[in-house]
Coordinates of C-alpha atoms in Angstrom, one line a residue:
Chain L
M280 CA 220.3 54.0 281.8
S281 CA 220.6 56.5 284.7
F282 CA 217.8 56.8 287.2
A283 CA 216.9 60.3 286.1
A284 CA 216.9 59.4 282.5
S285 CA 214.7 56.4 283.1
S286 CA 212.2 58.5 285.0
L287 CA 212.1 61.0 282.1
L288 CA 211.7 58.2 279.6
R289 CA 208.7 56.8 281.6
W290 CA 207.2 60.3 281.5
R291 CA 207.7 60.7 277.8
Q292 CA 206.3 57.3 277.2
S293 CA 203.1 58.0 279.0
S294 CA 202.6 61.5 277.8
A295 CA 203.0 60.0 274.3
H296 CA 200.4 57.5 275.4
N297 CA 198.1 60.4 276.1
R298 CA 198.8 62.0 272.8
L299 CA 198.2 58.7 271.1
S300 CA 195.0 58.2 273.0
A301 CA 193.9 61.8 272.2
R302 CA 194.4 61.0 268.5
F303 CA 192.6 57.8 269.0
H304 CA 189.7 59.7 270.4
A305 CA 189.6 62.0 267.4
H306 CA 189.9 59.2 265.0
L307 CA 187.3 57.0 266.5
P308 CA 184.3 58.6 264.9
T309 CA 185.7 58.8 261.4
T310 CA 187.4 55.4 261.3
S311 CA 184.5 53.5 262.7
S312 CA 184.5 51.4 259.6
S313 CA 188.0 50.2 260.1
I314 CA 187.2 49.4 263.7
A315 CA 184.3 47.3 262.5
A316 CA 186.7 45.5 260.1
F317 CA 188.9 44.5 262.9
S318 CA 186.1 43.7 265.3
T319 CA 186.1 40.1 264.1
T320 CA 189.7 39.6 265.2
A321 CA 189.3 41.3 268.6
P322 CA 185.7 42.1 269.4
S323 CA 185.9 42.3 273.2
F324 CA 189.0 44.3 272.8
F325 CA 187.4 47.2 270.9
Q326 CA 184.4 47.1 273.1
C327 CA 186.8 47.5 275.9
A328 CA 188.7 50.3 274.3
A329 CA 185.5 52.1 273.3
V330 CA 184.2 51.9 276.9
N331 CA 187.4 52.9 278.3
L332 CA 187.7 55.8 275.9
N333 CA 184.3 57.2 277.0
R334 CA 185.2 56.9 280.6
D335 CA 188.6 58.4 280.1
S336 CA 187.3 61.3 278.2
S337 CA 185.0 62.0 281.1
K338 CA 188.0 62.0 283.4
G339 CA 190.2 64.2 281.2
N340 CA 192.2 61.4 279.5
F341 CA 193.6 60.0 282.7
N342 CA 193.0 57.2 285.2
S343 CA 189.8 55.3 284.8
S344 CA 189.0 54.1 288.2
S345 CA 185.4 52.9 287.6
T346 CA 184.7 49.4 288.6
S347 CA 181.2 49.2 287.1
S348 CA 180.5 46.1 285.0
N349 CA 182.2 46.3 281.7
P350 CA 184.1 43.8 279.6
C351 CA 187.4 45.3 280.6
D352 CA 187.3 44.2 284.2
N353 CA 187.9 40.6 283.3
D354 CA 191.6 41.0 283.4
K355 CA 192.6 41.1 287.1
N356 CA 196.2 41.8 286.5
K357 CA 195.8 45.4 285.4
K358 CA 197.1 48.2 287.6
R359 CA 195.3 51.5 287.3
T360 CA 196.3 53.4 284.2
G361 CA 198.4 50.4 283.2
S362 CA 195.2 48.8 281.8
A363 CA 193.9 51.9 280.0
S364 CA 197.3 52.7 278.6
A365 CA 197.9 49.2 277.4
L366 CA 194.5 49.1 275.8
F367 CA 195.0 52.4 274.0
A368 CA 198.5 51.4 273.0
S369 CA 197.3 48.0 271.7
A370 CA 194.2 49.4 270.1
S371 CA 196.2 52.2 268.5
A372 CA 198.6 49.6 267.2
I373 CA 195.9 47.8 265.4
L374 CA 194.4 51.0 263.9
T375 CA 197.9 52.2 263.0
S376 CA 198.9 49.0 261.2
A377 CA 195.6 49.1 259.4
S378 CA 195.9 52.7 258.2
I379 CA 199.6 53.0 257.7
A380 CA 200.5 49.4 257.0
S381 CA 203.6 49.7 259.0
S382 CA 204.6 46.5 260.8
S383 CA 205.3 47.0 264.4
S384 CA 206.6 44.1 266.4
S385 CA 206.4 46.4 269.4
A386 CA 202.6 45.9 269.4
D387 CA 203.0 43.3 272.1
K388 CA 205.0 45.6 274.3
P389 CA 202.7 48.5 275.1
K390 CA 205.4 50.6 276.8
L391 CA 207.7 50.7 273.8
L392 CA 204.9 51.4 271.4
S393 CA 204.6 55.0 272.6
T394 CA 208.1 55.8 271.4
M395 CA 206.9 55.4 267.9
P396 CA 206.3 58.7 266.1
P397 CA 202.6 59.7 266.6
A398 CA 200.4 57.6 264.4
A399 CA 198.7 60.7 263.0
A400 CA 201.2 62.9 261.3
T401 CA 198.1 64.4 259.6
P402 CA 195.9 66.6 261.7
N403 CA 192.9 65.2 263.5
H404 CA 189.9 66.3 261.5
S405 CA 186.4 67.0 262.8
K406 CA 183.3 68.4 261.4
V407 CA 183.0 70.8 264.2
V408 CA 185.3 71.8 267.0
I409 CA 184.3 73.8 270.1
I410 CA 186.9 75.9 271.8
G411 CA 185.9 76.6 275.4
S412 CA 184.2 74.6 278.2
G413 CA 181.8 77.0 280.0
P414 CA 178.0 76.8 279.7
A415 CA 178.2 78.0 276.1
G416 CA 180.7 75.4 275.0
H417 CA 178.9 72.5 276.7
T418 CA 175.4 73.5 275.6
A419 CA 176.7 73.6 272.0
A420 CA 178.4 70.2 272.6
V421 CA 175.2 68.6 273.8
Y422 CA 173.2 69.8 270.8
L423 CA 175.9 69.0 268.2
A424 CA 176.5 65.5 269.7
R425 CA 172.8 64.8 269.7
A426 CA 172.8 65.9 266.0
N427 CA 175.4 63.1 265.4
L428 CA 178.0 65.6 264.4
N429 CA 180.6 64.1 266.7
P430 CA 181.8 67.4 268.1
V431 CA 185.3 67.7 269.6
M432 CA 185.8 70.1 272.5
F433 CA 189.0 71.7 273.7
E434 CA 188.2 72.4 277.3
G435 CA 191.5 74.1 278.0
M436 CA 194.3 73.3 280.5
M437 CA 194.3 76.3 282.7
A438 CA 193.4 78.4 279.6
N439 CA 193.2 82.1 280.6
G440 CA 193.9 81.1 284.1
F441 CA 190.7 79.1 284.5
A442 CA 190.2 75.4 285.2
P443 CA 188.1 73.5 282.6
G444 CA 184.6 74.8 283.1
G445 CA 185.6 78.4 283.0
Q446 CA 184.5 81.3 285.2
L447 CA 181.9 79.3 287.0
T448 CA 184.5 77.1 288.5
T449 CA 185.6 80.1 290.6
T450 CA 182.2 80.8 292.1
T451 CA 180.5 79.1 295.0
D452 CA 176.7 79.2 295.0
V453 CA 174.9 79.7 291.8
E454 CA 171.4 80.6 292.7
N455 CA 170.0 82.2 289.6
Y456 CA 170.5 79.4 287.1
P457 CA 167.0 77.9 286.5
G458 CA 166.5 74.3 287.5
F459 CA 168.4 74.5 290.8
P460 CA 166.0 75.7 293.5
E461 CA 168.5 74.9 296.2
G462 CA 171.3 76.6 294.4
I463 CA 174.4 74.7 293.2
M464 CA 178.1 75.2 293.5
G465 CA 179.7 76.6 290.3
G466 CA 182.2 73.8 290.1
E467 CA 179.6 71.1 290.6
M468 CA 177.4 72.7 288.0
M469 CA 180.2 72.6 285.4
D470 CA 180.8 68.9 286.3
K471 CA 177.2 68.2 285.4
F472 CA 177.4 70.2 282.1
R473 CA 180.5 68.2 281.2
E474 CA 178.9 64.9 282.1
Q475 CA 176.0 65.7 279.8
S476 CA 178.3 66.6 276.9
V477 CA 180.2 63.3 277.4
R478 CA 177.1 61.3 277.7
F479 CA 176.1 62.1 274.2
G480 CA 179.5 61.4 272.8
T481 CA 181.4 64.7 272.8
V482 CA 185.1 64.0 272.7
I483 CA 186.8 66.4 275.1
H484 CA 190.5 67.2 275.2
T485 CA 191.9 68.8 278.3
E486 CA 194.1 71.0 276.2
T487 CA 194.3 74.6 275.2
I488 CA 194.3 75.9 271.6
G489 CA 197.3 78.1 271.1
K490 CA 196.8 79.2 267.6
V491 CA 194.2 79.1 264.8
D492 CA 194.0 79.8 261.2
L493 CA 190.4 80.6 260.2
T494 CA 191.2 82.1 256.8
S495 CA 190.5 79.1 254.7
Q496 CA 188.8 75.7 254.8
P497 CA 189.4 73.5 256.6
F498 CA 189.9 75.7 259.7
K499 CA 193.3 74.9 261.3
L500 CA 194.0 74.7 265.0
W501 CA 197.2 74.2 266.9
R502 CA 197.3 72.8 270.4
E503 CA 199.4 74.7 272.9
G504 CA 203.0 73.7 272.7
E505 CA 202.8 72.9 269.0
E506 CA 202.2 76.3 267.6
N507 CA 205.6 76.4 265.8
K508 CA 204.8 73.3 263.8
E509 CA 203.8 74.0 260.2
Q510 CA 201.0 71.4 260.3
P511 CA 198.1 72.1 262.6
T512 CA 197.3 69.5 265.2
D513 CA 193.6 69.7 264.3
T514 CA 191.3 70.8 261.6
A515 CA 187.6 71.4 261.4
N516 CA 184.9 72.5 258.9
S517 CA 183.1 74.5 261.5
V518 CA 184.4 76.1 264.7
I519 CA 182.4 77.3 267.7
I520 CA 184.3 79.9 269.8
A521 CA 183.2 79.8 273.4
T522 CA 186.3 80.9 275.1
G523 CA 184.7 83.3 277.6
A524 CA 186.5 86.0 279.4
S525 CA 189.3 86.2 281.9
A526 CA 189.5 88.2 285.1
K527 CA 190.6 91.8 284.9
R528 CA 193.4 93.0 287.1
M529 CA 194.4 96.5 287.9
H530 CA 198.2 96.0 287.7
L531 CA 198.8 98.4 290.6
P532 CA 202.3 99.5 291.7
G533 CA 203.5 96.6 293.8
E534 CA 201.2 94.1 292.3
E535 CA 203.8 92.1 290.5
T536 CA 205.5 91.5 293.8
Y537 CA 202.4 90.5 295.7
W538 CA 200.5 88.7 293.0
Q539 CA 199.7 85.2 294.4
A540 CA 201.2 86.5 297.6
G541 CA 198.2 88.3 298.9
I542 CA 196.7 89.5 295.6
S543 CA 194.4 87.2 293.7
A544 CA 191.6 87.2 291.1
C545 CA 189.9 84.2 292.6
A546 CA 188.6 84.5 296.1
V547 CA 187.2 81.1 296.1
C548 CA 190.4 79.5 295.0
D549 CA 192.7 81.3 297.3
G550 CA 190.6 82.6 300.2
A551 CA 191.1 79.5 302.3
V552 CA 194.9 79.7 302.6
P553 CA 196.3 80.3 306.1
I554 CA 197.8 83.7 305.3
F555 CA 194.3 85.1 305.1
R556 CA 192.9 83.5 308.2
N557 CA 191.5 86.0 310.6
K558 CA 193.0 88.8 308.8
P559 CA 191.5 91.9 307.1
L560 CA 190.9 91.3 303.4
A561 CA 189.7 93.6 300.6
V562 CA 187.6 92.9 297.6
V563 CA 187.6 95.3 294.6
G564 CA 184.4 95.6 292.7
G565 CA 180.7 96.5 293.0
G566 CA 178.8 93.8 291.1
D567 CA 177.4 90.4 292.1
S568 CA 180.7 88.7 291.8
A569 CA 182.3 91.1 294.2
A570 CA 179.4 90.7 296.6
E571 CA 179.5 87.0 296.5
E572 CA 183.3 86.8 296.9
A573 CA 183.1 89.2 299.8
V574 CA 180.5 87.1 301.6
Y575 CA 182.5 84.0 300.9
L576 CA 185.7 85.5 302.4
T577 CA 183.9 86.3 305.6
K578 CA 184.3 82.6 306.5
Y579 CA 188.0 83.1 306.8
A580 CA 188.7 86.8 307.3
S581 CA 188.6 88.9 310.4
H582 CA 186.9 91.5 308.3
V583 CA 186.2 92.1 304.6
Y584 CA 186.3 95.5 303.0
V585 CA 184.6 96.0 299.7
L586 CA 186.1 98.7 297.6
V587 CA 183.5 100.2 295.3
R588 CA 184.5 102.8 292.8
R589 CA 181.1 104.5 292.6
D590 CA 178.7 105.6 295.3
K591 CA 176.6 102.5 295.0
L592 CA 176.8 98.8 294.2
R593 CA 175.9 97.4 290.8
A594 CA 175.0 94.1 292.4
S595 CA 171.5 92.7 292.5
K596 CA 169.3 93.8 295.3
V597 CA 169.5 90.5 297.1
M598 CA 173.3 90.4 297.0
A599 CA 173.6 94.0 297.9
A600 CA 171.4 93.5 301.0
R601 CA 173.3 90.4 302.0
L602 CA 176.5 92.4 301.8
S603 CA 175.3 95.5 303.7
N604 CA 173.8 93.4 306.5
H605 CA 176.8 91.3 307.1
P606 CA 178.5 92.1 310.4
K607 CA 181.9 91.3 309.0
V608 CA 181.7 93.4 305.9
T609 CA 182.3 97.1 305.4
I610 CA 181.5 98.7 302.1
L611 CA 183.8 101.6 301.2
Y612 CA 182.1 103.6 298.4
N613 CA 183.9 105.9 296.1
T614 CA 187.1 104.0 296.9
I615 CA 189.7 102.5 294.7
P616 CA 193.1 100.9 295.5
V617 CA 196.0 102.7 294.0
E618 CA 199.0 100.9 295.4
V619 CA 199.9 97.7 297.3
K620 CA 202.6 97.3 299.9
G621 CA 204.1 94.6 302.0
D622 CA 207.2 93.1 303.5
G623 CA 208.6 91.9 300.2
K624 CA 207.1 88.5 300.6
L625 CA 203.5 89.1 301.6
L626 CA 201.0 91.8 301.1
K627 CA 200.5 93.9 304.2
S628 CA 198.6 97.1 303.3
I629 CA 196.7 98.8 300.5
V630 CA 196.8 102.5 299.6
L631 CA 193.2 103.6 299.0
Q632 CA 192.0 106.7 297.1
D633 CA 188.8 108.5 297.5
T634 CA 187.5 108.9 293.9
V635 CA 185.7 112.1 294.9
T636 CA 188.2 114.0 297.1
K637 CA 191.3 112.2 295.5
E638 CA 192.7 111.8 299.0
N639 CA 194.9 108.8 299.8
R640 CA 195.0 106.7 302.9
T641 CA 196.5 103.4 303.8
M642 CA 194.6 100.4 305.1
D643 CA 196.1 97.3 306.7
A644 CA 195.1 94.2 304.6
N645 CA 196.6 90.8 304.0
G646 CA 194.6 90.1 300.9
L647 CA 193.3 91.9 297.9
F648 CA 190.8 90.1 295.6
Y649 CA 189.8 91.5 292.2
A650 CA 186.2 91.1 291.2
I651 CA 186.1 93.9 288.6
G652 CA 184.9 92.1 285.5
H653 CA 186.5 90.4 282.7
V654 CA 188.3 90.7 279.4
P655 CA 187.0 88.6 276.5
A656 CA 189.4 85.9 275.5
T657 CA 190.0 86.8 271.9
A658 CA 193.7 87.3 271.5
L659 CA 193.8 84.2 269.5
F660 CA 191.5 85.6 266.9
K661 CA 192.9 89.1 266.4
G662 CA 193.3 89.9 262.7
Q663 CA 191.0 87.1 261.7
L664 CA 187.6 87.7 263.4
D665 CA 185.9 91.1 263.7
L666 CA 186.2 92.3 267.2
D667 CA 184.5 95.3 268.8
E668 CA 186.4 98.1 270.6
D669 CA 186.4 96.1 273.8
G670 CA 187.7 92.9 272.2
Y671 CA 184.4 91.1 272.1
I672 CA 183.7 89.0 269.0
K673 CA 181.1 90.7 266.7
T674 CA 178.2 88.5 265.9
V675 CA 175.3 89.2 263.6
P676 CA 172.5 90.4 266.0
G677 CA 170.1 87.6 266.7
S678 CA 172.6 84.9 265.7
T679 CA 176.0 83.6 266.6
E680 CA 177.5 84.2 263.1
T681 CA 180.8 85.9 262.9
N682 CA 182.4 87.5 259.9
I683 CA 183.8 84.1 258.8
P684 CA 181.2 81.6 257.5
G685 CA 181.3 78.4 259.5
V686 CA 182.7 80.2 262.6
F687 CA 180.3 80.9 265.4
A688 CA 180.7 82.6 268.7
A689 CA 178.8 82.0 271.9
G690 CA 178.9 83.0 275.5
D691 CA 180.8 85.8 277.2
V692 CA 183.3 86.0 274.4
Q693 CA 180.6 87.7 272.3
D694 CA 178.3 89.1 275.0
K695 CA 179.1 92.3 276.6
R696 CA 175.6 93.0 277.8
Y697 CA 174.2 90.1 279.7
R698 CA 177.1 87.8 280.6
Q699 CA 175.1 85.3 282.6
A700 CA 175.5 81.5 282.7
V701 CA 172.0 81.0 281.3
T702 CA 172.4 83.5 278.5
S703 CA 175.7 81.8 277.6
A704 CA 174.0 78.4 277.6
G705 CA 171.4 80.0 275.3
T706 CA 173.9 81.3 272.8
G707 CA 175.7 78.0 273.0
C708 CA 172.6 76.3 271.7
M709 CA 172.2 78.9 269.0
A710 CA 175.7 78.3 267.9
A711 CA 175.2 74.6 267.7
L712 CA 172.0 75.1 265.6
D713 CA 173.7 77.7 263.4
S714 CA 176.7 75.4 262.9
E715 CA 174.5 72.4 262.1
R716 CA 172.5 74.2 259.5
W717 CA 175.7 75.6 258.0
L718 CA 177.3 72.2 257.8
E719 CA 174.2 70.7 256.1
E720 CA 174.4 73.4 253.5
H721 CA 178.2 73.5 252.9
F722 CA 179.4 70.0 253.8
P723 CA 176.3 67.8 253.2
D724 CA 178.3 64.6 252.4
Q725 CA 179.6 64.6 255.9
H726 CA 176.3 63.8 257.5
Chain Q
M800 CA 194.4 59.3 292.4
V801 CA 197.0 60.7 294.7
K802 CA 196.6 59.7 298.4
T803 CA 195.0 62.2 300.7
I804 CA 196.6 62.6 304.1
E805 CA 194.2 62.4 307.0
S806 CA 196.3 63.4 310.0
R807 CA 199.5 65.1 311.1
E808 CA 200.9 61.8 312.1
E809 CA 200.4 60.4 308.7
Y810 CA 201.9 63.5 307.1
E811 CA 205.1 63.4 309.3
K812 CA 205.4 59.7 308.8
I813 CA 205.4 60.0 305.0
L814 CA 207.9 62.8 305.1
S815 CA 210.3 60.9 307.3
S816 CA 210.0 57.6 305.6
N817 CA 210.3 58.6 301.9
K818 CA 213.3 60.3 300.3
K819 CA 211.3 62.1 297.6
V820 CA 207.8 63.5 298.4
V821 CA 205.5 65.8 296.4
I822 CA 202.8 67.4 298.4
Q823 CA 199.8 69.1 296.8
W824 CA 198.1 71.6 299.2
S825 CA 194.5 71.5 298.0
A826 CA 191.0 72.7 299.0
I827 CA 187.5 71.6 297.9
W828 CA 186.7 74.9 296.4
C829 CA 189.9 75.3 294.6
S830 CA 189.2 74.7 290.9
H831 CA 192.8 75.1 289.9
C832 CA 193.7 72.3 292.3
K833 CA 191.2 70.1 290.6
A834 CA 192.7 71.0 287.2
I835 CA 196.2 70.0 288.1
A836 CA 195.2 66.8 289.9
P837 CA 195.1 64.6 286.9
K838 CA 198.7 65.5 286.0
L839 CA 199.8 64.7 289.5
A840 CA 198.0 61.4 289.4
Q841 CA 199.8 60.6 286.1
F842 CA 203.2 61.6 287.6
D843 CA 202.3 59.5 290.6
H844 CA 202.0 56.6 288.3
D845 CA 205.0 57.3 286.2
Y846 CA 207.6 58.3 288.8
E847 CA 207.9 55.2 291.0
D848 CA 210.6 56.7 293.3
I849 CA 208.6 59.8 294.3
T850 CA 205.7 59.6 296.8
F851 CA 202.8 61.9 296.0
I852 CA 200.3 63.1 298.6
K853 CA 197.5 65.6 298.9
V854 CA 196.6 67.6 301.9
D855 CA 193.2 69.4 302.2
I856 CA 194.0 72.6 304.0
D857 CA 190.6 72.9 305.6
D858 CA 190.9 69.4 307.1
L859 CA 194.5 69.8 308.4
L860 CA 194.6 73.4 309.3
D861 CA 197.5 73.4 311.7
V862 CA 199.7 71.4 309.3
S863 CA 198.9 73.8 306.4
E864 CA 199.5 76.8 308.5
E865 CA 203.0 75.7 309.0
A866 CA 203.4 75.3 305.3
G867 CA 203.4 79.0 304.6
L868 CA 200.9 78.9 301.8
R869 CA 200.2 82.0 299.8
A870 CA 197.9 80.8 297.0
M871 CA 196.4 77.7 295.6
P872 CA 197.4 75.3 294.5
T873 CA 200.8 75.1 296.1
I874 CA 203.0 72.1 295.5
H875 CA 205.9 71.3 297.7
F876 CA 208.8 69.1 296.7
F877 CA 210.6 67.4 299.6
H878 CA 214.0 65.7 299.4
N879 CA 215.4 63.8 302.3
G880 CA 212.8 65.3 304.6
E881 CA 213.6 68.9 303.6
K882 CA 211.7 71.3 301.3
F883 CA 213.6 71.2 298.1
D884 CA 211.3 73.3 295.8
E885 CA 207.9 74.9 295.6
L886 CA 205.4 75.7 292.9
V887 CA 202.6 78.1 293.3
G888 CA 199.8 77.9 290.7
A889 CA 198.6 75.2 288.4
D890 CA 201.2 75.4 285.7
D891 CA 201.7 71.9 284.2
T892 CA 204.9 72.8 282.3
K893 CA 206.6 74.1 285.5
L894 CA 205.2 71.2 287.4
L895 CA 207.0 68.8 285.1
E896 CA 210.2 70.7 285.4
H897 CA 210.1 70.6 289.2
I898 CA 209.3 66.9 289.2
N899 CA 212.2 66.2 286.9
N900 CA 214.5 68.2 289.2
L901 CA 213.3 66.1 292.1
A902 CA 213.7 62.9 290.2
A903 CA 217.2 63.8 289.2
A904 CA 218.2 64.6 292.8
P905 CA 220.5 61.9 294.3
I906 CA 219.0 59.3 296.5
A907 CA 221.2 59.2 299.6

């Protein structure tokens, strides 16, 4: 076998490992009886697998590097994921042979096992699936997990351009979420939310849902990459949509050329790159996000210009003051960008327009950061769920119910008015309780 | 996890002593970098002939300045000491493509 082909094969084997392990995760709650049946033959084995599963789901299905006391550490020969993969492979082999009665002599060779067709040709079924991993998604997960409903969450793999955790992963200090008197970094906060979800048993897949069919029971979901398959990858009796919103861009003339080459929608992600060091940068927007990003960028920029469409900021008084008082910040009111220019490789200047006089002028800038709000992530649900004119999911006021019984929406995806981390967490809880009650009524035998 | 480079010397040594190197330019605040890190760790494990390293651009400012970074994450693919390919943004499908291209490149 050629070198390249063997590398490819190794990749295929281990990504099939992960698919197997993902299915193993999903099966674990519903096939606990079959695990118990096998526990007499390999007790420490399944303890091992169960512990590893939990750890792995907290690390997004990859390397488990914990060395805390657990039955698995007895075998000293294991090398990093080698051990976890081998365990999954072997554990899957036992479950597979139990449920499908296919004999596999490759059970003793973990590597080869993964070239078997995936054990579950049928979709993974859950009582409830959560799509989204921001504060709404995780709060729903904690409540549902504690209600022993074994929720499965799809936290997304760069879904809508966000890392798992959602919009908060692109902010630095969060100072207005109650419980953190010293403030907390957005990314850290989402790590804690995730930890809590996992602690109570939420199964989390670091994958994006690419397609759904909510028109009949059970609800059908397709993971990204598998949308063309007739069979969904996953099904659920209840779905909580907590997909949040994605950053708005203006799509100015020149933007395609300089996107990610000076133009960005995430100051915190990109601000630190060398092309912005000690250079003039611009932030578009007048709210708290814009203010926060502008202050953040002052660490790197020579100067930060905040382009505000109106004659005043929308930001909270505290943020507005911080901005106005900052020596490295200039707020340009009644100003919008209308074009971006550069040398073909990097952004060099922005054409600004005065919204009152309509006059244009050009400003040197090496970076342009959008902080102008978000668009709810609802493309997946068009034609199935009722959306308002701005694309937000319509919910019955005072609840998280959508037009489809069993489907609930929480967080920014259904909230045009408040859009705060804490209100999202609140509606996440409401969605969990709504879903729990609905399941009790419509699928009581699953409790 | 992928090895983090601590100094310019280490960086240059790795590039000169390994035929195929994948470098992730990363930063603490970069959530997209964190999102793509598990994939890189997996590839590090799977592709034995490719060396994977990570550089924190705030820690190694001079080295990262020379890299010509525009946005984060940026991943560079080096072959025989020269930059072979580049990926900007946390796209795992494209990442796999680039890695396979590097894997297929001749060792000479």
